[in-house]
Tab-separated table of C-alpha atoms in Angstrom:
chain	number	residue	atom	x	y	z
E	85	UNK	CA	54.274	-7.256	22.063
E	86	UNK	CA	56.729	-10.345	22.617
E	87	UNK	CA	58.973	-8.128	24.826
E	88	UNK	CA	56.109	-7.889	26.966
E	89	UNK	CA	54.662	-11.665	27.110
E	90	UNK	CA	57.283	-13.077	25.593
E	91	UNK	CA	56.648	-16.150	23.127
E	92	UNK	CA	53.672	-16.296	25.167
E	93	UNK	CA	51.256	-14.527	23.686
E	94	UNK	CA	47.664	-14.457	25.270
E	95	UNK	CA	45.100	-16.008	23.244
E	96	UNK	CA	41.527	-14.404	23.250
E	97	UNK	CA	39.922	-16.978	25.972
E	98	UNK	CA	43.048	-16.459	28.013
E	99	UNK	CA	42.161	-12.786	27.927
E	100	UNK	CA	38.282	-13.290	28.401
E	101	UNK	CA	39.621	-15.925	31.380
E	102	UNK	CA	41.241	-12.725	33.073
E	103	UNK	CA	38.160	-10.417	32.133
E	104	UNK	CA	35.858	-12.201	33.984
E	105	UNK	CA	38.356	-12.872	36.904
E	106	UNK	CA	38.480	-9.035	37.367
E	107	UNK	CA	34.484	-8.875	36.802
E	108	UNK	CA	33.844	-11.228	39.628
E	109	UNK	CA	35.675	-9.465	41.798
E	110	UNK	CA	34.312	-6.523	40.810
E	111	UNK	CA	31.036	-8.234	42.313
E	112	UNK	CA	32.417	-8.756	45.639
E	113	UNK	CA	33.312	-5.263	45.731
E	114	UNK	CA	30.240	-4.240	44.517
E	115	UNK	CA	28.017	-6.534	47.863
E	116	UNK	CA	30.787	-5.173	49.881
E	117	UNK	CA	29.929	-1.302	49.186
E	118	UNK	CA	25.935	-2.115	49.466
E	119	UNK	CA	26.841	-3.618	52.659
E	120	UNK	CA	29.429	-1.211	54.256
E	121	UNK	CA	26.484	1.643	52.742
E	122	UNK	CA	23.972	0.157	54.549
E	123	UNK	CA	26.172	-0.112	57.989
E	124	UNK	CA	26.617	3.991	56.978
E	125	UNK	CA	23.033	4.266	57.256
E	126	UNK	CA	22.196	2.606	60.401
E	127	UNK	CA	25.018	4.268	62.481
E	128	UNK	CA	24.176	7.628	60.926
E	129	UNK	CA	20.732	6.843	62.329
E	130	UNK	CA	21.756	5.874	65.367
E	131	UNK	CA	23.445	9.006	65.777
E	132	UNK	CA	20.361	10.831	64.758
E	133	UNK	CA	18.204	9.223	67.896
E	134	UNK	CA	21.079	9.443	70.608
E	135	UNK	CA	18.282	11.686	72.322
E	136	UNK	CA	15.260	10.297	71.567
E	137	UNK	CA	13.507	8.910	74.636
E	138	UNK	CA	10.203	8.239	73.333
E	139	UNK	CA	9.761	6.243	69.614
E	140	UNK	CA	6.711	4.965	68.145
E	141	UNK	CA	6.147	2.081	70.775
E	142	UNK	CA	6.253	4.784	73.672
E	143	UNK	CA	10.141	3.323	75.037
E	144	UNK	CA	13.382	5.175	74.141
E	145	UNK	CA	15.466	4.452	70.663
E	146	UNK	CA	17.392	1.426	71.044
E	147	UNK	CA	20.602	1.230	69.219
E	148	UNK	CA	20.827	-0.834	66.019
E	149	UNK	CA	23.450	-2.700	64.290
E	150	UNK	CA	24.384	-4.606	61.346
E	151	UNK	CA	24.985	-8.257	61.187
E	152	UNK	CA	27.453	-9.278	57.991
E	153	UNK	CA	27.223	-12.459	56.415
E	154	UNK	CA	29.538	-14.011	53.298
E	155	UNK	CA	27.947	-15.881	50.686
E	156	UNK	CA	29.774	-17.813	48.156
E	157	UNK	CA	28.596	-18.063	44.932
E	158	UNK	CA	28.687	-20.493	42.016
E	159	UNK	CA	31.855	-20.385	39.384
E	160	UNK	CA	30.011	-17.929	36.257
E	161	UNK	CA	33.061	-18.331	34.064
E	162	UNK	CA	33.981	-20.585	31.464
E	163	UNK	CA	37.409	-21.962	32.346
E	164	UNK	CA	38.783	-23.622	34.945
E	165	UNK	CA	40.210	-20.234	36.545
E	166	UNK	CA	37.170	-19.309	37.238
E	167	UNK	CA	36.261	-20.442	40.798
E	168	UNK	CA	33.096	-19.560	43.388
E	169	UNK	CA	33.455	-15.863	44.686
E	170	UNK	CA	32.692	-14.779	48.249
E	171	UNK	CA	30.070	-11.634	48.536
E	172	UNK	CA	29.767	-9.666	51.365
E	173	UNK	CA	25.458	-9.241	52.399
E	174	UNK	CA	23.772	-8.189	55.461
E	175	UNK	CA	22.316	-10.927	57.017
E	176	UNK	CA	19.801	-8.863	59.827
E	177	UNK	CA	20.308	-5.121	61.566
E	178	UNK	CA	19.543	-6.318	64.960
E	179	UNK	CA	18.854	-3.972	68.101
E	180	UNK	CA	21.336	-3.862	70.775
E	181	UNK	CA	20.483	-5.629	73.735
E	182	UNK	CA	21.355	-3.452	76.471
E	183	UNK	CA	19.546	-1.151	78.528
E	184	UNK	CA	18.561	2.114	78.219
E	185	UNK	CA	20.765	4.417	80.153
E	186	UNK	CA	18.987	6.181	83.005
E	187	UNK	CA	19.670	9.687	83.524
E	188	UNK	CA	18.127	12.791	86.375
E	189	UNK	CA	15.788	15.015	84.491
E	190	UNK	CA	13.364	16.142	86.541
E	191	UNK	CA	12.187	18.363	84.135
E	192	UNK	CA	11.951	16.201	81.572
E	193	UNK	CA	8.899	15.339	80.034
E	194	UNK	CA	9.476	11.510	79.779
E	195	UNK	CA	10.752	11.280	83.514
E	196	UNK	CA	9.053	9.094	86.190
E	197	UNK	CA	8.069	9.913	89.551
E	198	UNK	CA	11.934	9.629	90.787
E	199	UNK	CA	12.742	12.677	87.825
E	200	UNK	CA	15.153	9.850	86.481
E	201	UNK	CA	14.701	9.672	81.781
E	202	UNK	CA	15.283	6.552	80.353
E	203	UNK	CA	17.697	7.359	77.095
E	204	UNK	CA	18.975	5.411	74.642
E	205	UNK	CA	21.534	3.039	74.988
E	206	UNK	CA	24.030	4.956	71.798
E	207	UNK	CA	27.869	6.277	72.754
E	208	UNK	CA	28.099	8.862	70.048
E	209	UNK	CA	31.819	8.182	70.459
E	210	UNK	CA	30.782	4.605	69.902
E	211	UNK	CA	29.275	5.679	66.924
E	212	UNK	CA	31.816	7.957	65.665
E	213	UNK	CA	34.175	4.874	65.561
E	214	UNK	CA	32.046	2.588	64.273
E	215	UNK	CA	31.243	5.502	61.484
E	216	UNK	CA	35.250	5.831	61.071
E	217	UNK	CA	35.699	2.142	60.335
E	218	UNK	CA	32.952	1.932	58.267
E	219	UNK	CA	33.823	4.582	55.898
E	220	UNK	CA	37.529	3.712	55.692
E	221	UNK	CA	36.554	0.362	54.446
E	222	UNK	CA	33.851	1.881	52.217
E	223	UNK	CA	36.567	4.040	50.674
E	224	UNK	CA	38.795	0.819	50.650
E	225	UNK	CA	36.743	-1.549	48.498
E	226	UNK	CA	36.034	2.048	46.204
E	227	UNK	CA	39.488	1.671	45.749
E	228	UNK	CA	39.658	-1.986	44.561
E	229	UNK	CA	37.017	-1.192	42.113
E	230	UNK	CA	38.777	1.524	40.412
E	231	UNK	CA	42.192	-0.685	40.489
E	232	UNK	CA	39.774	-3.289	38.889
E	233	UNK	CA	38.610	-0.855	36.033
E	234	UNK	CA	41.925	0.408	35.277
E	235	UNK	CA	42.802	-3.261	34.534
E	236	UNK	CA	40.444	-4.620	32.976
E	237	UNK	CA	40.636	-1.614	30.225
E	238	UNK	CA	44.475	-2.476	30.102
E	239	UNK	CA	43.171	-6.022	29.198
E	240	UNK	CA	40.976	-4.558	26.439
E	241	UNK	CA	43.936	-2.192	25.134
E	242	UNK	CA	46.119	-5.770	24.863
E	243	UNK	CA	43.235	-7.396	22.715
E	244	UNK	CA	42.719	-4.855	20.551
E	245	UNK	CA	46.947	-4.934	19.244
């Protein structure tokens, strides 16, 4: 033990100091995965309706997306290491504003007189980005959770010598 802290040995409330550091941001993980899951979701959907030209209100699928917001929150630990942590929420999904794309379908069964279909406005390649970057930081803050776990049981393994 004092080859590893030195003369400096932790006392319990330093180690309950450093517990709670890692559980806080454990929290901003955590809004930042229920976020990032919820972006999943609405692009996955969006790529579900990239052909549907007729919803509930009679008008073509309009592309959604999700509006972030941080919120900081109030210090929950006892010492003065303890400070406000920043979570990650979604603050609206909002539809995109532009227009649906019109496309020749004659055929179709939602065409007007001219044959042209009013689609919705989604890129799947858009999409498939959007999905891309979404996952990767999905799989990102996964990542800072586990590192997070791994130390905070390291902390418990030092309290119990």
């Amino acid at each position: 033990r004092a080859d590893y802290f030195g003369s400096n040995w932790p006392s319990l409330d330093d180690l309950f100091d450093l517990m709670i550091q890692i559980l806080t941001g454990i929290q901003s993980t955590a809004s930042a995965l229920t976020a990032e899951r919820t972006r999943l979701d609405v692009i996955a959907e969006n790529i579900a309706h990239a052909q549907t030209t007729r919803g509930p209100d009679g008008r073509p699928y309009q592309r959604r997306v999700v509006v972030f917001e941080t919120v900081l929150q109030g210090a929950l630990g006892r010492g003065a290491s303890s400070g406000p942590t920043a979570e990650v929420r979604v603050a609206r999904v909002q539809t995109d504003p532009r227009p649906p794309l019109l496309v020749y379908r004659p055929g179709h069964p939602d065409a007007d007189a001219n044959g042209m279909v009013a689609m919705p406005n989604i890129n799947v390649h858009e999409e498939m980005a959007d999905l891309i970057a979404a996952s990767r930081a999905y799989e990102a803050n996964l990542a800072v959770v586990k590192t997070a776990r791994a130390m905070a049981m390291q902390t418990l393994a030092i309290g119990k010598r």
